[in-house]
mmCIF file of C-alpha atoms and ligand atoms in Angstrom:
data_model
loop_
_atom_site.group_PDB
_atom_site.id
_atom_site.type_symbol
_atom_site.label_atom_id
_atom_site.label_comp_id
_atom_site.label_asym_id
_atom_site.label_seq_id
_atom_site.Cartn_x
_atom_site.Cartn_y
_atom_site.Cartn_z
ATOM 1 C CA MET A 1 0.000 0.000 0.000
ATOM 2 C CA LYS A 2 1.322 3.445 -0.967
ATOM 3 C CA LEU A 3 0.901 5.970 1.832
ATOM 4 C CA VAL A 4 1.165 9.729 1.830
ATOM 5 C CA TYR A 5 1.783 11.510 5.119
ATOM 6 C CA LEU A 6 1.001 15.211 5.586
ATOM 7 C CA GLY A 7 3.077 16.750 8.354
ATOM 8 C CA GLY A 8 4.451 19.923 9.774
ATOM 9 C CA GLY A 9 6.754 20.655 12.670
ATOM 10 C CA VAL A 10 7.708 18.854 15.855
ATOM 11 C CA GLY A 11 4.492 16.806 16.420
ATOM 12 C CA GLY A 12 4.289 15.837 12.770
ATOM 13 C CA ALA A 13 7.871 14.574 12.761
ATOM 14 C CA LYS A 14 7.234 12.297 15.758
ATOM 15 C CA LEU A 15 4.481 10.288 14.063
ATOM 16 C CA LEU A 16 6.468 10.270 10.816
ATOM 17 C CA GLN A 17 9.321 8.604 12.704
ATOM 18 C CA GLY A 18 6.931 5.860 13.860
ATOM 19 C CA LEU A 19 5.577 5.360 10.343
ATOM 20 C CA ALA A 20 9.100 5.224 8.915
ATOM 21 C CA ALA A 21 9.908 2.430 11.363
ATOM 22 C CA GLU A 22 6.777 0.463 10.399
ATOM 23 C CA CYS A 23 6.621 0.960 6.605
ATOM 24 C CA PRO A 24 9.050 0.056 3.825
ATOM 25 C CA PRO A 25 10.510 3.418 2.730
ATOM 26 C CA GLU A 26 9.386 2.944 -0.876
ATOM 27 C CA ASN A 27 5.755 2.890 0.324
ATOM 28 C CA LEU A 28 5.890 6.128 2.329
ATOM 29 C CA THR A 29 6.049 9.702 1.011
ATOM 30 C CA ALA A 30 5.821 12.621 3.426
ATOM 31 C CA ILE A 31 4.614 15.958 2.097
ATOM 32 C CA ILE A 32 5.994 18.675 4.341
ATOM 33 C CA ASN A 33 4.745 22.182 5.023
ATOM 34 C CA THR A 34 6.979 25.003 3.787
ATOM 35 C CA GLY A 35 4.733 27.886 4.874
ATOM 36 C CA ASP A 36 7.151 28.516 7.787
ATOM 37 C CA ASP A 37 10.125 28.921 5.451
ATOM 38 C CA PHE A 38 11.878 32.268 5.378
ATOM 39 C CA GLU A 39 15.148 33.997 4.615
ATOM 40 C CA HIS A 40 17.307 34.923 7.594
ATOM 41 C CA TRP A 41 20.924 36.140 7.499
ATOM 42 C CA GLY A 42 20.728 35.542 3.734
ATOM 43 C CA LEU A 43 20.036 31.831 4.315
ATOM 44 C CA TRP A 44 16.930 29.916 3.241
ATOM 45 C CA ILE A 45 15.505 28.209 6.337
ATOM 46 C CA SER A 46 12.967 25.359 5.945
ATOM 47 C CA PRO A 47 12.175 24.507 9.584
ATOM 48 C CA ASP A 48 9.610 21.753 9.025
ATOM 49 C CA ILE A 49 11.690 19.935 6.417
ATOM 50 C CA ASP A 50 14.699 20.061 8.730
ATOM 51 C CA THR A 51 12.703 18.973 11.794
ATOM 52 C CA SER A 52 11.383 15.960 9.832
ATOM 53 C CA MET A 53 14.793 15.135 8.336
ATOM 54 C CA TYR A 54 16.694 15.459 11.637
ATOM 55 C CA THR A 55 14.066 13.391 13.483
ATOM 56 C CA LEU A 56 14.205 10.588 10.898
ATOM 57 C CA ALA A 57 18.015 10.709 10.931
ATOM 58 C CA GLY A 58 18.089 10.539 14.749
ATOM 59 C CA VAL A 59 20.045 13.808 15.062
ATOM 60 C CA ILE A 60 17.262 16.107 16.319
ATOM 61 C CA ASP A 61 17.685 18.051 19.571
ATOM 62 C CA PRO A 62 15.446 15.879 21.773
ATOM 63 C CA VAL A 63 14.627 18.687 24.212
ATOM 64 C CA LYS A 64 13.698 21.524 21.835
ATOM 65 C CA GLY A 65 12.295 19.172 19.163
ATOM 66 C CA TRP A 66 13.950 21.309 16.436
ATOM 67 C CA GLY A 67 17.582 21.971 15.496
ATOM 68 C CA ARG A 68 20.486 19.574 15.974
ATOM 69 C CA ALA A 69 21.526 17.489 18.974
ATOM 70 C CA GLU A 70 25.071 18.117 20.235
ATOM 71 C CA GLU A 71 24.906 21.609 18.757
ATOM 72 C CA SER A 72 27.476 24.390 19.192
ATOM 73 C CA TRP A 73 26.806 28.116 18.822
ATOM 74 C CA ASN A 74 30.111 29.652 17.750
ATOM 75 C CA VAL A 75 28.888 31.372 14.570
ATOM 76 C CA PHE A 76 25.714 32.571 16.314
ATOM 77 C CA GLU A 77 27.748 34.195 19.117
ATOM 78 C CA GLU A 78 30.106 35.833 16.610
ATOM 79 C CA MET A 79 27.181 37.093 14.508
ATOM 80 C CA LYS A 80 25.548 38.510 17.609
ATOM 81 C CA ALA A 81 28.768 40.317 18.529
ATOM 82 C CA LEU A 82 28.807 41.769 15.006
ATOM 83 C CA GLY A 83 25.294 43.156 15.476
ATOM 84 C CA ALA A 84 23.293 40.591 13.485
ATOM 85 C CA GLU A 85 19.676 39.909 14.456
ATOM 86 C CA ASP A 86 19.670 37.308 17.240
ATOM 87 C CA TRP A 87 15.976 36.489 17.718
ATOM 88 C CA PHE A 88 16.171 33.263 15.689
ATOM 89 C CA LEU A 89 18.608 30.681 17.005
ATOM 90 C CA LEU A 90 20.850 29.021 14.417
ATOM 91 C CA GLY A 91 23.410 26.514 15.687
ATOM 92 C CA ASP A 92 26.606 25.650 13.825
ATOM 93 C CA ARG A 93 25.584 22.171 12.642
ATOM 94 C CA ASP A 94 22.100 23.355 11.649
ATOM 95 C CA MET A 95 23.631 26.319 9.825
ATOM 96 C CA ALA A 96 25.648 24.014 7.561
ATOM 97 C CA VAL A 97 22.342 22.669 6.229
ATOM 98 C CA HIS A 98 21.000 26.188 5.594
ATOM 99 C CA LEU A 99 24.241 27.175 3.858
ATOM 100 C CA GLU A 100 24.170 24.139 1.585
ATOM 101 C CA ARG A 101 20.427 24.461 0.886
ATOM 102 C CA THR A 102 20.848 28.141 -0.013
ATOM 103 C CA ARG A 103 23.924 27.455 -2.154
ATOM 104 C CA ARG A 104 22.104 24.766 -4.144
ATOM 105 C CA LEU A 105 18.937 26.861 -4.555
ATOM 106 C CA ARG A 106 21.074 29.742 -5.867
ATOM 107 C CA THR A 107 22.648 27.481 -8.486
ATOM 108 C CA GLY A 108 19.208 26.565 -9.846
ATOM 109 C CA SER A 109 18.165 23.401 -7.989
ATOM 110 C CA SER A 110 14.559 23.208 -6.815
ATOM 111 C CA LEU A 111 13.706 22.865 -3.118
ATOM 112 C CA THR A 112 12.477 19.330 -3.931
ATOM 113 C CA GLU A 113 15.875 18.430 -5.434
ATOM 114 C CA VAL A 114 17.812 20.038 -2.587
ATOM 115 C CA THR A 115 15.679 18.217 0.003
ATOM 116 C CA GLN A 116 16.286 14.896 -1.749
ATOM 117 C CA HIS A 117 20.026 15.575 -1.713
ATOM 118 C CA LEU A 118 20.077 16.575 1.965
ATOM 119 C CA CYS A 119 18.011 13.508 2.944
ATOM 120 C CA GLN A 120 20.487 11.292 1.116
ATOM 121 C CA ALA A 121 23.369 12.928 2.977
ATOM 122 C CA PHE A 122 21.580 12.286 6.295
ATOM 123 C CA GLY A 123 20.727 8.680 5.363
ATOM 124 C CA VAL A 124 16.970 9.363 5.372
ATOM 125 C CA LYS A 125 15.259 6.814 3.120
ATOM 126 C CA VAL A 126 11.644 8.023 3.351
ATOM 127 C CA ARG A 127 10.849 10.489 0.556
ATOM 128 C CA LEU A 128 10.313 13.994 1.971
ATOM 129 C CA LEU A 129 8.599 16.336 -0.461
ATOM 130 C CA PRO A 130 8.327 20.073 0.176
ATOM 131 C CA MET A 131 4.689 21.023 -0.500
ATOM 132 C CA THR A 132 5.781 23.414 -3.252
ATOM 133 C CA ASP A 133 8.961 24.627 -4.922
ATOM 134 C CA LYS A 134 7.814 28.237 -4.925
ATOM 135 C CA PRO A 135 7.449 30.629 -1.986
ATOM 136 C CA ARG A 136 4.151 30.376 -0.062
ATOM 137 C CA ALA A 137 4.297 32.117 3.300
ATOM 138 C CA THR A 138 2.010 31.604 6.279
ATOM 139 C CA TRP A 139 1.016 35.106 7.311
ATOM 140 C CA MET A 140 -0.515 35.916 10.704
ATOM 141 C CA HIS A 141 -3.231 38.577 11.000
ATOM 142 C CA LEU A 142 -3.472 39.592 14.650
ATOM 143 C CA ALA A 143 -6.460 40.746 16.663
ATOM 144 C CA ASP A 144 -4.626 44.048 17.326
ATOM 145 C CA GLY A 145 -4.614 44.819 13.586
ATOM 146 C CA ARG A 146 -0.955 43.973 12.897
ATOM 147 C CA ASP A 147 0.107 41.325 10.409
ATOM 148 C CA MET A 148 3.424 39.532 10.087
ATOM 149 C CA PRO A 149 5.149 36.376 8.773
ATOM 150 C CA PHE A 150 4.764 33.232 10.878
ATOM 151 C CA GLN A 151 8.278 33.095 12.397
ATOM 152 C CA ASP A 152 8.046 36.727 13.501
ATOM 153 C CA TRP A 153 4.844 35.907 15.345
ATOM 154 C CA LEU A 154 5.991 32.560 16.793
ATOM 155 C CA VAL A 155 9.562 33.340 17.749
ATOM 156 C CA LYS A 156 9.924 37.149 17.974
ATOM 157 C CA GLU A 157 6.488 37.673 19.572
ATOM 158 C CA GLY A 158 6.559 34.351 21.446
ATOM 159 C CA GLY A 159 3.325 33.199 19.746
ATOM 160 C CA VAL A 160 1.444 35.321 22.295
ATOM 161 C CA PRO A 161 -0.590 38.018 20.455
ATOM 162 C CA PRO A 162 -4.054 36.641 19.622
ATOM 163 C CA VAL A 163 -4.502 35.641 15.974
ATOM 164 C CA ALA A 164 -7.633 36.769 14.087
ATOM 165 C CA TYR A 165 -6.971 34.772 10.932
ATOM 166 C CA VAL A 166 -4.191 33.162 8.908
ATOM 167 C CA GLU A 167 -3.409 33.804 5.261
ATOM 168 C CA TYR A 168 -1.187 31.893 2.830
ATOM 169 C CA ARG A 169 0.695 34.322 0.595
ATOM 170 C CA GLY A 170 2.404 33.391 -2.631
ATOM 171 C CA THR A 171 1.953 30.471 -4.973
ATOM 172 C CA ASP A 172 -1.013 28.115 -4.751
ATOM 173 C CA ALA A 173 0.697 25.539 -6.969
ATOM 174 C CA PRO A 174 1.933 22.350 -5.331
ATOM 175 C CA SER A 175 5.025 20.757 -6.849
ATOM 176 C CA PRO A 176 4.332 18.202 -9.617
ATOM 177 C CA GLN A 177 5.892 15.561 -7.334
ATOM 178 C CA VAL A 178 3.276 16.305 -4.637
ATOM 179 C CA LEU A 179 0.390 15.798 -7.066
ATOM 180 C CA ALA A 180 2.006 12.641 -8.467
ATOM 181 C CA ALA A 181 2.469 11.227 -4.930
ATOM 182 C CA LEU A 182 -1.209 11.856 -4.148
ATOM 183 C CA ASP A 183 -2.249 10.334 -7.480
ATOM 184 C CA ALA A 184 -0.246 7.185 -6.662
ATOM 185 C CA ALA A 185 -1.439 6.984 -3.030
ATOM 186 C CA ASP A 186 -3.830 4.403 -1.605
ATOM 187 C CA ALA A 187 -4.385 6.343 1.630
ATOM 188 C CA VAL A 188 -3.327 9.505 3.471
ATOM 189 C CA ILE A 189 -2.381 10.051 7.117
ATOM 190 C CA VAL A 190 -2.474 13.597 8.499
ATOM 191 C CA GLY A 191 -0.095 14.158 11.409
ATOM 192 C CA PRO A 192 -0.887 15.688 14.821
ATOM 193 C CA SER A 193 0.179 19.145 13.661
ATOM 194 C CA ASN A 194 -1.265 22.633 14.030
ATOM 195 C CA PRO A 195 -3.966 22.827 11.326
ATOM 196 C CA TRP A 196 -3.478 26.520 10.381
ATOM 197 C CA VAL A 197 0.292 26.496 10.571
ATOM 198 C CA SER A 198 1.128 23.066 9.156
ATOM 199 C CA ILE A 199 -1.735 21.258 7.428
ATOM 200 C CA LEU A 200 -3.988 23.874 5.760
ATOM 201 C CA PRO A 201 -1.068 25.537 3.914
ATOM 202 C CA MET A 202 -0.768 22.185 2.097
ATOM 203 C CA THR A 203 -4.400 21.164 1.696
ATOM 204 C CA THR A 204 -5.380 24.566 0.258
ATOM 205 C CA LEU A 205 -2.884 24.172 -2.589
ATOM 206 C CA ARG A 206 -4.567 23.799 -5.960
ATOM 207 C CA GLY A 207 -5.681 20.205 -6.634
ATOM 208 C CA VAL A 208 -4.786 18.795 -3.193
ATOM 209 C CA ALA A 209 -8.222 18.764 -1.506
ATOM 210 C CA GLU A 210 -9.906 17.218 -4.542
ATOM 211 C CA ARG A 211 -7.372 14.365 -4.432
ATOM 212 C CA LEU A 212 -7.843 13.939 -0.662
ATOM 213 C CA LYS A 213 -11.611 13.616 -1.213
ATOM 214 C CA ARG A 214 -10.992 10.568 -3.417
ATOM 215 C CA LEU A 215 -8.722 8.815 -0.869
ATOM 216 C CA PRO A 216 -9.191 7.326 2.610
ATOM 217 C CA VAL A 217 -7.816 10.011 4.957
ATOM 218 C CA ILE A 218 -7.047 9.554 8.661
ATOM 219 C CA ALA A 219 -5.971 12.511 10.845
ATOM 220 C CA VAL A 220 -4.453 12.344 14.321
ATOM 221 C CA SER A 221 -5.594 15.042 16.734
ATOM 222 C CA PRO A 222 -2.984 17.575 17.889
ATOM 223 C CA ILE A 223 -5.222 18.243 20.931
ATOM 224 C CA ILE A 224 -5.262 15.902 23.943
ATOM 225 C CA ALA A 225 -7.499 16.638 26.934
ATOM 226 C CA GLY A 226 -7.847 20.313 25.986
ATOM 227 C CA THR A 227 -4.133 20.955 25.548
ATOM 228 C CA ALA A 228 -1.614 20.934 22.718
ATOM 229 C CA VAL A 229 1.557 18.969 23.369
ATOM 230 C CA LYS A 230 3.575 21.867 21.911
ATOM 231 C CA GLY A 231 2.931 25.308 20.489
ATOM 232 C CA PRO A 232 0.169 27.900 20.480
ATOM 233 C CA LEU A 233 -2.727 25.837 19.075
ATOM 234 C CA VAL A 234 -5.076 26.163 22.076
ATOM 235 C CA SER A 235 -5.007 29.967 21.966
ATOM 236 C CA MET A 236 -5.368 29.936 18.162
ATOM 237 C CA ILE A 237 -8.534 27.802 18.408
ATOM 238 C CA ALA A 238 -9.895 30.258 20.990
ATOM 239 C CA SER A 239 -9.075 33.416 19.013
ATOM 240 C CA ILE A 240 -9.851 32.166 15.487
ATOM 241 C CA LEU A 241 -12.797 29.794 16.084
ATOM 242 C CA GLN A 242 -14.028 31.121 19.459
ATOM 243 C CA GLN A 243 -14.192 27.511 20.613
ATOM 244 C CA GLN A 244 -12.721 25.279 23.290
ATOM 245 C CA ALA A 245 -9.702 23.252 22.189
ATOM 246 C CA THR A 246 -11.106 19.840 21.236
ATOM 247 C CA PRO A 247 -10.152 17.314 18.562
ATOM 248 C CA ASP A 248 -13.468 18.081 16.806
ATOM 249 C CA ALA A 249 -12.597 21.787 16.576
ATOM 250 C CA VAL A 250 -9.488 20.766 14.625
ATOM 251 C CA PHE A 251 -11.238 18.107 12.532
ATOM 252 C CA SER A 252 -13.962 20.622 11.559
ATOM 253 C CA LEU A 253 -11.238 22.402 9.551
ATOM 254 C CA TYR A 254 -10.728 19.198 7.554
ATOM 255 C CA ALA A 255 -14.425 18.825 6.626
ATOM 256 C CA GLY A 256 -14.862 17.769 3.020
ATOM 257 C CA TRP A 257 -11.955 15.328 2.886
ATOM 258 C CA LEU A 258 -11.397 13.772 6.335
ATOM 259 C CA ASP A 259 -12.791 10.267 6.839
ATOM 260 C CA THR A 260 -11.485 9.238 10.277
ATOM 261 C CA GLY A 261 -10.236 11.332 13.190
ATOM 262 C CA VAL A 262 -8.003 9.630 15.748
ATOM 263 C CA ILE A 263 -8.426 11.039 19.257
ATOM 264 C CA ASP A 264 -6.658 10.214 22.485
ATOM 265 C CA VAL A 265 -8.135 7.602 24.804
ATOM 266 C CA GLN A 266 -8.550 10.406 27.391
ATOM 267 C CA ASP A 267 -10.958 12.197 25.027
ATOM 268 C CA ALA A 268 -12.974 9.108 24.076
ATOM 269 C CA PRO A 269 -16.682 9.280 24.946
ATOM 270 C CA ASP A 270 -18.330 6.195 26.511
ATOM 271 C CA ARG A 271 -19.909 5.116 23.245
ATOM 272 C CA GLU A 272 -18.221 4.934 19.880
ATOM 273 C CA GLN A 273 -18.723 7.845 17.494
ATOM 274 C CA PRO A 274 -18.824 7.327 13.737
ATOM 275 C CA GLY A 275 -15.651 8.559 12.073
ATOM 276 C CA ARG A 276 -13.681 8.643 15.347
ATOM 277 C CA ILE A 277 -11.214 6.117 16.738
ATOM 278 C CA ALA A 278 -9.551 6.349 20.153
ATOM 279 C CA ALA A 279 -5.896 5.399 20.680
ATOM 280 C CA PRO A 280 -2.982 6.538 22.848
ATOM 281 C CA ILE A 281 -1.707 9.477 20.755
ATOM 282 C CA LEU A 282 0.848 11.062 23.081
ATOM 283 C CA LEU A 283 4.176 10.332 21.338
ATOM 284 C CA PRO A 284 7.010 10.759 23.854
ATOM 285 C CA ASP A 285 9.286 8.013 22.493
ATOM 286 C CA LEU A 286 9.892 5.748 19.539
ATOM 287 C CA ALA A 287 7.884 2.882 21.092
ATOM 288 C CA ALA A 288 4.749 5.078 21.377
ATOM 289 C CA ARG A 289 5.298 6.466 17.857
ATOM 290 C CA ARG A 290 5.647 2.969 16.355
ATOM 291 C CA HIS A 291 2.619 1.760 18.283
ATOM 292 C CA LEU A 292 0.368 4.523 16.932
ATOM 293 C CA ALA A 293 1.812 4.087 13.436
ATOM 294 C CA ARG A 294 1.014 0.357 13.549
ATOM 295 C CA ARG A 295 -2.528 1.086 14.705
ATOM 296 C CA LEU A 296 -3.078 3.551 11.842
ATOM 297 C CA LEU A 297 -1.690 1.084 9.316
ATOM 298 C CA ASP A 298 -3.992 -1.627 10.694
ATOM 299 C CA ILE A 299 -7.008 0.704 10.380
ATOM 300 C CA LEU A 300 -6.035 1.340 6.747
ATOM 301 C CA GLY A 301 -5.449 -2.377 6.133
ATOM 302 C CA ALA A 302 -1.778 -1.788 5.253
HETATM 303 N N1 LIG B 401 11.813 28.009 17.310
HETATM 304 C C1 LIG B 401 11.892 28.910 18.312
HETATM 305 O O1 LIG B 401 10.963 29.013 19.106
HETATM 306 N N2 LIG B 401 13.012 29.725 18.435
HETATM 307 C C2 LIG B 401 14.048 29.643 17.591
HETATM 308 O O2 LIG B 401 15.028 30.399 17.726
HETATM 309 C C3 LIG B 401 14.000 28.658 16.543
HETATM 310 C C4 LIG B 401 15.064 28.461 15.673
HETATM 311 C C5 LIG B 401 14.972 27.446 14.695
HETATM 312 C C6 LIG B 401 16.045 27.209 13.831
HETATM 313 C C7 LIG B 401 15.960 26.204 12.880
HETATM 314 C C8 LIG B 401 14.794 25.427 12.770
HETATM 315 O O3 LIG B 401 14.717 24.463 11.847
HETATM 316 C C9 LIG B 401 13.737 25.654 13.621
HETATM 317 C C10 LIG B 401 13.808 26.657 14.595
HETATM 318 N N3 LIG B 401 12.748 26.903 15.466
HETATM 319 C C11 LIG B 401 12.835 27.858 16.440
HETATM 320 C C12 LIG B 401 11.517 26.126 15.370
HETATM 321 C C13 LIG B 401 10.586 26.627 14.298
HETATM 322 O O4 LIG B 401 10.571 27.975 14.132
HETATM 323 C C14 LIG B 401 9.150 26.169 14.575
HETATM 324 O O5 LIG B 401 9.076 25.135 15.475
HETATM 325 C C15 LIG B 401 8.491 25.645 13.363
HETATM 326 O O6 LIG B 401 8.566 26.527 12.287
HETATM 327 C C16 LIG B 401 7.037 25.294 13.665
HETATM 328 O O7 LIG B 401 6.621 24.304 12.851
#
C-alpha cells in the first residue's frame, strides 16, 4: 500500500518517525509544510523539512524538538557580537544545512531536489517532499490589527498576540511531485500538527483537496485533553474559532476530505462515534510512535 503523510513541525515529525519504522521506505512519502520557510541572514531556512529530516536521521535536539543534537553556537555568538539579528537561534551544525540548501537553490536546484540531496546525505530513506517549490508564506493577522510572517509571530512575539486569521501568501501551486504522490497513493495520514500552521497551507494548494476527497484520509488530533503537546494551538482555536480546544474543533477544519479522526483515549466518549477512533496518541518516544503508526496502518489495512 502506498501511503502519503502530511506533516508539519515537531508533532508531525514524531508520528512520521513511527511510520518510517513500520513501513518500507518505498511505500511512504511525506509531504511537508513550507509555509514557515523564510530567509534569515541571507540563508533559506525550511524549519519543518529540517525537523522531519533530523528526526528521521536521529540527530534532532530531543529537548527543543527542532535543530540539531550536540549543537554548538560559535557562529551565532560571533554574529551577535557583530550586530546581526539574534531572535532566531541558528546553531553551527544546523547552519551548515541552511548554507548548503541556499547554495544549491542559488545554483538553480529546486527545493524538492535540494531536500532529496540533503536527505540522502543524512541517510533518510523516506521520501520527503516540500509542498511546493515556490514561496508560499504563512502570514498571521493579529487581533490588534498587525500582520506579520509566521516566524516573527511565533519566535519574535513568542506566539502570544491573539490571531484573528491566517493567510497563505504566494503560490497556490503544489510541486508536480506532490500531485504525483497523491495520485499514486492508496491512503493519506495527516499528522498531529497545528492545522493553520502546518496542514492547511498544504491542503489549500490547488488540486490537493480534490485528491484527498478521493482517498481514505485519517488525521491524528494535535489536541489531547484540551491541551496541545507543543505550540500555540489552544489559543489559536480560541481566538480564530471562538471555541474550546477539542479534537473536533481541529477536525472541523478538515471537513470535506477527512474520513477518520483519531483522538486520544482520554478524550474518548463512553460510546463509539462514527468517524472517530480512540488510541494513545501522546508520542514521547519511539515505542509510542511505532505503536500509533502500527494502529493507523492496521485501520487502513496496510
Ligand atoms: N523556534 C523557536 O521558538 N526559536 C528559535 O530560535 C528557533 C530556531 C529554529 C532554527 C531552525 C529550525 O529548523 C527551527 C527553529 N525553530 C525555532 C523552530 C521553528 O521555528 C518552529 O518550530 C516551526 O517553524 C514550527 O513548525
